[in-house]
Amino acid sequence: MTQTADLFTLTLSDFQETRARIAEHIKHTPLLTSRQLSELSGFDVRLKAELFQRVGSYKIRGPLNKFALMPEEQKRRGVVCSSAGNHAQGVALAAKIHGIRAVVCMATNATPSKIAATKAYGAEVVLHGNIWDEANEKAKELVRTEGLTYVHPFDDEQLIAGQGTLGLEIVQDWPDVDAVVVPIGGGGLIAGVSMAVKGHNPKIRVIGVESSDGPAMKRSVEAGKLETIDCRTIIDGLRVRRAGELNFSVVQRFVDEIVALPDRDIFDAMLWVMERCKLVVEGAAAAPVAALLHGLVRLPAGSRVAVVLSGGNLNLDQLRGLSWN
Ligand SMILES: Cc1ncc(COP(=O)(O)O)c(C=O)c1O
């Protein structure tokens, strides 16, 4: 493992060690067959059902790894993050498992159910500001004033290693998989998954999916440098103005292609998965399915394709047509 973003690379054995480190606290989520998606796409499709993970998304994997490796003295002081979504819940439960104090900063308009869920996992919630950036400033302040360790939502080596264990499980369960389709927000998930699956077989094609209403990673890859974009997607999980530095470097070297489609198509795919597959997925998790349904994944007929259903934490109020995750 190296420290500079340009060279940051994890090997298959790094992921195997990480998986062993966190194994007792996570579920090995299933790869489900989907006849309908297979027929519609012409591929052999399996769904990595990470919506069944503890806390309802892959977001507990990274923090569990980070805390397992954290020096005792840092653990005693505690950790802080800013998120109103899956990262908050992942950090909260992972910290509880490791006996660490966790503070989660959220904007004052955070959804009450998300505040309650984060508190229920044992974290202290601090409400500050009106948007994530302001909540994040508060988190940084707590790093300075209380000596807490900041846990980044996606751009962190140990976090990426943990999230990538999801990719390791895919190749363990389906060693001859041809392609993996993964949603992209800040890029932590795809960074880990791409290195894990290519560590198993460099020929596995890795395809990322973003909302075209906020394609921060795609834009950066096209520009050849990290770009800050005007992000309009309302799908939380996919909503970032700037992808992570480490993740951008990994994506440049390990990801074959990024496709993007509008929020509306992703929302329709979310309903499609619920209706046809009987699985509750959130918007970010439906993005890879949307890419398949819209023919954006171009592979030889019959290819073995794993689709990452990254989480299922959907606010049901939003399903009633008001807005959505
Ligand atoms: C369910 C879900 N899927 C995908 C993503 C995107 O992951 P990343 O930011 O690591 O690219 C997130 C991020 O929060 C998420 O919550």
CSV table of C-alpha atoms and ligand atoms in Angstrom, one decimal:
chain,number,residue,atom,x,y,z
A,1,MET,CA,0.0,0.0,0.0
A,2,THR,CA,1.4,3.4,-0.9
A,3,GLN,CA,0.5,6.9,0.4
A,4,THR,CA,0.4,9.1,-2.7
A,5,ALA,CA,-2.9,9.3,-4.6
A,6,ASP,CA,-1.1,8.6,-8.0
A,7,LEU,CA,0.1,5.2,-6.9
A,8,PHE,CA,-2.5,4.1,-4.3
A,9,THR,CA,-3.1,0.5,-5.1
A,10,LEU,CA,-4.5,-2.4,-3.1
A,11,THR,CA,-3.9,-6.0,-4.0
A,12,LEU,CA,-6.2,-9.0,-3.7
A,13,SER,CA,-4.4,-10.1,-0.5
A,14,ASP,CA,-5.0,-6.6,1.0
A,15,PHE,CA,-8.7,-7.2,0.5
A,16,GLN,CA,-8.5,-10.7,1.8
A,17,GLU,CA,-6.8,-9.4,5.0
A,18,THR,CA,-9.4,-6.6,5.3
A,19,ARG,CA,-12.2,-9.0,4.8
A,20,ALA,CA,-10.9,-11.3,7.6
A,21,ARG,CA,-10.5,-8.2,9.9
A,22,ILE,CA,-14.1,-7.2,9.6
A,23,ALA,CA,-15.7,-10.6,8.9
A,24,GLU,CA,-17.3,-11.2,12.2
A,25,HIS,CA,-19.2,-7.9,12.1
A,26,ILE,CA,-20.6,-8.0,8.5
A,27,LYS,CA,-22.8,-10.2,6.4
A,28,HIS,CA,-21.6,-11.9,3.3
A,29,THR,CA,-24.5,-10.6,1.2
A,30,PRO,CA,-26.0,-12.8,-1.5
A,31,LEU,CA,-25.6,-12.6,-5.3
A,32,LEU,CA,-29.2,-13.0,-6.5
A,33,THR,CA,-30.1,-14.2,-10.0
A,34,SER,CA,-32.6,-12.0,-11.9
A,35,ARG,CA,-34.3,-13.7,-14.8
A,36,GLN,CA,-36.1,-10.6,-15.9
A,37,LEU,CA,-33.0,-8.4,-16.0
A,38,SER,CA,-31.1,-11.2,-17.7
A,39,GLU,CA,-33.8,-11.5,-20.4
A,40,LEU,CA,-34.1,-7.8,-20.9
A,41,SER,CA,-30.4,-7.2,-21.2
A,42,GLY,CA,-29.3,-10.4,-22.9
A,43,PHE,CA,-26.6,-10.9,-20.2
A,44,ASP,CA,-26.5,-13.4,-17.3
A,45,VAL,CA,-27.2,-10.8,-14.5
A,46,ARG,CA,-26.7,-11.3,-10.8
A,47,LEU,CA,-27.5,-8.7,-8.1
A,48,LYS,CA,-25.1,-8.2,-5.2
A,49,ALA,CA,-27.8,-7.6,-2.6
A,50,GLU,CA,-25.9,-5.2,-0.3
A,51,LEU,CA,-29.2,-3.7,0.8
A,52,PHE,CA,-29.2,-6.7,3.2
A,53,GLN,CA,-26.0,-5.5,4.8
A,54,ARG,CA,-26.1,-4.3,8.4
A,55,VAL,CA,-27.2,-0.7,8.4
A,56,GLY,CA,-28.8,-1.3,5.1
A,57,SER,CA,-25.9,-0.5,2.8
A,58,TYR,CA,-22.2,-1.2,2.2
A,59,LYS,CA,-21.3,1.8,4.3
A,60,ILE,CA,-20.4,-0.1,7.4
A,61,ARG,CA,-17.5,-2.1,5.7
A,62,GLY,CA,-15.1,0.8,5.5
A,63,PRO,CA,-15.5,2.3,9.0
A,64,LEU,CA,-15.2,-1.2,10.5
A,65,ASN,CA,-11.8,-1.6,8.8
A,66,LYS,CA,-10.7,1.9,9.8
A,67,PHE,CA,-11.6,1.5,13.5
A,68,ALA,CA,-10.0,-2.0,13.7
A,69,LEU,CA,-6.7,-0.4,12.6
A,70,MET,CA,-7.0,2.7,14.7
A,71,PRO,CA,-4.4,3.3,17.4
A,72,GLU,CA,-5.9,2.9,21.0
A,73,GLU,CA,-5.1,6.5,21.9
A,74,GLN,CA,-7.1,7.8,18.9
A,75,LYS,CA,-10.0,5.5,19.7
A,76,ARG,CA,-10.2,6.8,23.2
A,77,ARG,CA,-10.7,10.4,21.9
A,78,GLY,CA,-13.4,9.3,19.5
A,79,VAL,CA,-14.4,10.0,15.8
A,80,VAL,CA,-16.5,12.5,13.9
A,81,CYS,CA,-18.1,12.5,10.5
A,82,SER,CA,-20.6,14.6,8.7
A,83,SER,CA,-23.4,12.9,6.8
A,84,ALA,CA,-27.2,12.6,6.9
A,85,GLY,CA,-27.2,9.3,5.1
A,86,ASN,CA,-25.6,5.9,5.0
A,87,HIS,CA,-22.1,7.1,6.1
A,88,ALA,CA,-23.6,8.4,9.3
A,89,GLN,CA,-25.2,5.0,10.1
A,90,GLY,CA,-22.1,3.0,9.0
A,91,VAL,CA,-19.8,5.1,11.2
A,92,ALA,CA,-22.3,5.0,14.1
A,93,LEU,CA,-22.6,1.2,14.2
A,94,ALA,CA,-19.0,0.5,13.5
A,95,ALA,CA,-17.9,2.9,16.3
A,96,LYS,CA,-20.4,1.2,18.7
A,97,ILE,CA,-19.0,-2.2,17.8
A,98,HIS,CA,-15.4,-1.0,18.5
A,99,GLY,CA,-16.5,0.9,21.7
A,100,ILE,CA,-15.6,4.3,20.3
A,101,ARG,CA,-17.4,7.6,20.8
A,102,ALA,CA,-18.9,8.8,17.6
A,103,VAL,CA,-20.2,12.3,16.8
A,104,VAL,CA,-22.2,12.8,13.6
A,105,CYS,CA,-22.7,16.3,12.2
A,106,MET,CA,-25.8,16.9,10.1
A,107,ALA,CA,-27.5,20.0,8.7
A,108,THR,CA,-30.5,21.2,10.8
A,109,ASN,CA,-32.9,20.1,8.1
A,110,ALA,CA,-31.8,16.5,8.1
A,111,THR,CA,-34.7,14.0,7.9
A,112,PRO,CA,-35.9,13.1,11.5
A,113,SER,CA,-35.9,9.4,10.7
A,114,LYS,CA,-32.2,9.6,9.7
A,115,ILE,CA,-31.3,11.5,12.9
A,116,ALA,CA,-33.2,8.9,14.9
A,117,ALA,CA,-31.6,6.0,13.2
A,118,THR,CA,-28.1,7.4,13.7
A,119,LYS,CA,-28.8,8.0,17.4
A,120,ALA,CA,-30.3,4.5,17.7
A,121,TYR,CA,-26.9,3.1,16.7
A,122,GLY,CA,-25.4,5.0,19.6
A,123,ALA,CA,-23.9,8.1,18.0
A,124,GLU,CA,-24.2,11.7,19.2
A,125,VAL,CA,-25.9,13.9,16.6
A,126,VAL,CA,-24.9,17.5,16.3
A,127,LEU,CA,-27.2,19.6,14.1
A,128,HIS,CA,-25.4,22.6,12.5
A,129,GLY,CA,-26.0,24.8,9.4
A,130,ASN,CA,-28.3,24.4,6.5
A,131,ILE,CA,-26.3,22.3,4.1
A,132,TRP,CA,-23.7,19.5,4.3
A,133,ASP,CA,-20.8,21.9,3.8
A,134,GLU,CA,-21.7,23.8,7.0
A,135,ALA,CA,-22.2,20.6,8.9
A,136,ASN,CA,-18.9,19.5,7.7
A,137,GLU,CA,-17.3,22.7,9.0
A,138,LYS,CA,-18.7,21.8,12.4
A,139,ALA,CA,-17.1,18.4,12.2
A,140,LYS,CA,-13.7,19.9,11.3
A,141,GLU,CA,-14.1,22.2,14.3
A,142,LEU,CA,-14.7,19.2,16.6
A,143,VAL,CA,-11.5,17.7,15.2
A,144,ARG,CA,-9.6,20.9,16.3
A,145,THR,CA,-11.4,21.4,19.7
A,146,GLU,CA,-12.1,17.9,20.9
A,147,GLY,CA,-9.3,15.9,19.2
A,148,LEU,CA,-11.8,13.7,17.4
A,149,THR,CA,-10.6,11.8,14.3
A,150,TYR,CA,-12.4,12.8,11.1
A,151,VAL,CA,-13.9,9.9,9.1
A,152,HIS,CA,-14.1,10.9,5.4
A,153,PRO,CA,-17.2,9.5,3.6
A,154,PHE,CA,-15.2,8.2,0.6
A,155,ASP,CA,-11.6,9.4,0.2
A,156,ASP,CA,-9.6,7.3,2.7
A,157,GLU,CA,-7.4,4.3,2.1
A,158,GLN,CA,-8.7,2.2,4.9
A,159,LEU,CA,-12.2,3.0,4.1
A,160,ILE,CA,-11.7,2.1,0.4
A,161,ALA,CA,-10.2,-1.2,1.5
A,162,GLY,CA,-13.2,-2.0,3.6
A,163,GLN,CA,-15.8,-1.0,0.9
A,164,GLY,CA,-13.8,-3.1,-1.6
A,165,THR,CA,-14.5,-6.3,0.4
A,166,LEU,CA,-17.9,-6.2,-1.4
A,167,GLY,CA,-16.0,-6.8,-4.7
A,168,LEU,CA,-14.0,-9.6,-3.1
A,169,GLU,CA,-17.2,-11.4,-2.2
A,170,ILE,CA,-18.5,-11.1,-5.8
A,171,VAL,CA,-15.4,-12.8,-7.2
A,172,GLN,CA,-15.4,-15.4,-4.5
A,173,ASP,CA,-19.0,-16.3,-5.3
A,174,TRP,CA,-18.8,-15.9,-9.0
A,175,PRO,CA,-15.1,-16.4,-10.1
A,176,ASP,CA,-15.8,-16.2,-13.8
A,177,VAL,CA,-17.8,-13.0,-13.7
A,178,ASP,CA,-17.1,-10.8,-16.8
A,179,ALA,CA,-18.2,-7.4,-15.6
A,180,VAL,CA,-19.2,-5.5,-12.5
A,181,VAL,CA,-21.5,-2.4,-12.6
A,182,VAL,CA,-21.2,0.0,-9.7
A,183,PRO,CA,-22.8,3.3,-8.7
A,184,ILE,CA,-20.4,6.3,-8.2
A,185,GLY,CA,-20.8,9.2,-5.7
A,186,GLY,CA,-17.5,10.3,-4.3
A,187,GLY,CA,-16.0,7.1,-5.8
A,188,GLY,CA,-15.0,5.2,-2.7
A,189,LEU,CA,-17.1,2.1,-3.5
A,190,ILE,CA,-16.0,1.7,-7.1
A,191,ALA,CA,-12.3,2.4,-6.1
A,192,GLY,CA,-12.4,-0.5,-3.7
A,193,VAL,CA,-14.5,-2.8,-5.8
A,194,SER,CA,-12.5,-2.2,-9.0
A,195,MET,CA,-9.1,-3.0,-7.3
A,196,ALA,CA,-10.6,-6.1,-5.7
A,197,VAL,CA,-12.1,-7.6,-8.8
A,198,LYS,CA,-9.1,-6.7,-11.1
A,199,GLY,CA,-6.9,-8.2,-8.4
A,200,HIS,CA,-8.7,-11.5,-9.0
A,201,ASN,CA,-8.8,-11.1,-12.8
A,202,PRO,CA,-7.6,-8.0,-14.6
A,203,LYS,CA,-9.9,-8.8,-17.5
A,204,ILE,CA,-13.1,-8.2,-15.5
A,205,ARG,CA,-14.7,-5.0,-16.9
A,206,VAL,CA,-15.6,-2.4,-14.3
A,207,ILE,CA,-18.4,0.0,-15.3
A,208,GLY,CA,-19.3,3.0,-13.1
A,209,VAL,CA,-22.7,4.7,-13.2
A,210,GLU,CA,-23.5,8.3,-12.2
A,211,SER,CA,-26.4,10.6,-12.5
A,212,SER,CA,-26.0,12.8,-15.5
A,213,ASP,CA,-27.5,15.5,-13.2
A,214,GLY,CA,-24.2,15.4,-11.3
A,215,PRO,CA,-21.5,13.4,-13.0
A,216,ALA,CA,-18.4,14.6,-11.0
A,217,MET,CA,-16.3,11.6,-11.7
A,218,LYS,CA,-17.1,11.2,-15.4
A,219,ARG,CA,-16.3,14.9,-15.9
A,220,SER,CA,-13.0,14.6,-14.1
A,221,VAL,CA,-12.0,11.5,-16.1
A,222,GLU,CA,-12.8,13.3,-19.3
A,223,ALA,CA,-10.8,16.4,-18.2
A,224,GLY,CA,-7.9,14.3,-17.0
A,225,LYS,CA,-8.0,16.1,-13.7
A,226,LEU,CA,-10.3,16.5,-10.7
A,227,GLU,CA,-13.1,18.9,-11.5
A,228,THR,CA,-15.6,20.5,-9.2
A,229,ILE,CA,-19.0,20.5,-10.8
A,230,ASP,CA,-22.4,22.1,-10.4
A,231,CYS,CA,-24.2,19.1,-9.0
A,232,ARG,CA,-28.0,19.0,-9.4
A,233,THR,CA,-28.9,15.3,-8.7
A,234,ILE,CA,-31.2,14.8,-5.8
A,235,ILE,CA,-30.2,11.2,-5.3
A,236,ASP,CA,-28.2,11.2,-2.1
A,237,GLY,CA,-25.3,8.8,-2.4
A,238,LEU,CA,-24.6,10.0,-5.9
A,239,ARG,CA,-24.6,13.7,-4.9
A,240,VAL,CA,-21.1,15.1,-4.8
A,241,ARG,CA,-19.6,18.2,-6.3
A,242,ARG,CA,-16.1,16.8,-6.3
A,243,ALA,CA,-15.0,13.2,-6.3
A,244,GLY,CA,-12.2,12.0,-4.0
A,245,GLU,CA,-8.6,12.4,-5.0
A,246,LEU,CA,-7.5,8.9,-4.2
A,247,ASN,CA,-10.7,7.6,-5.9
A,248,PHE,CA,-10.1,9.6,-9.0
A,249,SER,CA,-6.6,8.1,-9.3
A,250,VAL,CA,-7.9,4.6,-8.8
A,251,VAL,CA,-10.8,5.1,-11.3
A,252,GLN,CA,-8.4,6.4,-13.9
A,253,ARG,CA,-6.3,3.2,-13.6
A,254,PHE,CA,-8.9,0.5,-12.8
A,255,VAL,CA,-12.3,1.5,-14.2
A,256,ASP,CA,-13.0,0.8,-17.8
A,257,GLU,CA,-16.0,3.1,-18.4
A,258,ILE,CA,-18.4,5.5,-16.7
A,259,VAL,CA,-21.9,5.9,-18.0
A,260,ALA,CA,-24.5,8.4,-16.8
A,261,LEU,CA,-28.2,8.9,-17.0
A,262,PRO,CA,-30.7,11.3,-15.5
A,263,ASP,CA,-32.3,11.1,-12.1
A,264,ARG,CA,-35.7,10.4,-13.7
A,265,ASP,CA,-34.4,7.2,-15.3
A,266,ILE,CA,-32.7,6.1,-12.1
A,267,PHE,CA,-35.9,6.8,-10.2
A,268,ASP,CA,-37.9,4.6,-12.7
A,269,ALA,CA,-35.3,1.8,-12.3
A,270,MET,CA,-35.8,2.0,-8.5
A,271,LEU,CA,-39.5,1.3,-8.9
A,272,TRP,CA,-38.7,-1.4,-11.5
A,273,VAL,CA,-36.5,-3.2,-9.0
A,274,MET,CA,-39.1,-3.0,-6.4
A,275,GLU,CA,-41.9,-4.2,-8.6
A,276,ARG,CA,-40.0,-6.9,-10.5
A,277,CYS,CA,-37.3,-8.1,-8.1
A,278,LYS,CA,-39.3,-7.4,-4.9
A,279,LEU,CA,-36.2,-5.7,-3.5
A,280,VAL,CA,-36.3,-2.2,-1.8
A,281,VAL,CA,-33.4,-0.3,-3.2
A,282,GLU,CA,-32.5,3.4,-2.8
A,283,GLY,CA,-31.8,5.6,-5.8
A,284,ALA,CA,-28.0,5.2,-5.8
A,285,ALA,CA,-28.4,1.5,-5.8
A,286,ALA,CA,-30.8,1.6,-8.7
A,287,ALA,CA,-28.4,3.5,-11.0
A,288,PRO,CA,-26.6,0.4,-12.3
A,289,VAL,CA,-30.0,-1.3,-13.0
A,290,ALA,CA,-31.0,1.8,-14.9
A,291,ALA,CA,-27.8,1.6,-17.0
A,292,LEU,CA,-28.7,-2.0,-17.9
A,293,LEU,CA,-32.3,-1.2,-18.7
A,294,HIS,CA,-31.3,1.7,-20.9
A,295,GLY,CA,-28.7,-0.3,-22.9
A,296,LEU,CA,-25.8,1.7,-21.6
A,297,VAL,CA,-23.8,-1.4,-20.6
A,298,ARG,CA,-22.4,-2.7,-23.9
A,299,LEU,CA,-20.9,-6.2,-23.6
A,300,PRO,CA,-21.1,-9.4,-25.7
A,301,ALA,CA,-24.5,-11.2,-25.4
A,302,GLY,CA,-24.5,-13.7,-22.5
A,303,SER,CA,-21.8,-11.9,-20.5
A,304,ARG,CA,-21.8,-12.6,-16.8
A,305,VAL,CA,-22.6,-9.3,-15.2
A,306,ALA,CA,-22.7,-8.5,-11.4
A,307,VAL,CA,-24.8,-5.4,-10.5
A,308,VAL,CA,-24.1,-3.8,-7.2
A,309,LEU,CA,-27.3,-2.9,-5.3
A,310,SER,CA,-25.4,-0.8,-2.8
A,311,GLY,CA,-28.2,0.0,-0.3
A,312,GLY,CA,-31.8,0.1,0.5
A,313,ASN,CA,-32.3,3.0,2.8
A,314,LEU,CA,-35.1,4.7,1.1
A,315,ASN,CA,-37.2,7.4,2.7
A,316,LEU,CA,-40.7,6.1,2.0
A,317,ASP,CA,-42.2,9.6,2.2
A,318,GLN,CA,-40.1,10.4,-0.8
A,319,LEU,CA,-41.6,7.5,-2.7
A,320,ARG,CA,-45.0,9.1,-2.5
A,321,GLY,CA,-43.8,11.3,-5.3
A,322,LEU,CA,-42.6,14.3,-3.3
A,323,SER,CA,-38.9,13.8,-4.0
A,324,TRP,CA,-36.5,10.9,-3.4
A,325,ASN,CA,-33.1,9.8,-2.2
B,1,LIG,C1,-26.3,3.3,-1.3
B,1,LIG,C2,-25.1,4.1,-1.8
B,1,LIG,N1,-24.6,3.7,-3.0
B,1,LIG,C3,-23.6,4.3,-3.6
B,1,LIG,C4,-22.9,5.3,-3.0
B,1,LIG,C5,-21.8,6.0,-3.7
B,1,LIG,O1,-20.6,5.6,-3.0
B,1,LIG,P1,-19.3,6.5,-3.2
B,1,LIG,O2,-19.5,7.8,-2.6
B,1,LIG,O3,-18.3,5.7,-2.4
B,1,LIG,O4,-18.9,6.5,-4.6
B,1,LIG,C6,-23.4,5.8,-1.7
B,1,LIG,C7,-22.7,6.9,-1.1
B,1,LIG,O5,-23.2,7.4,-0.1
B,1,LIG,C8,-24.5,5.1,-1.2
B,1,LIG,O6,-25.0,5.5,0.0
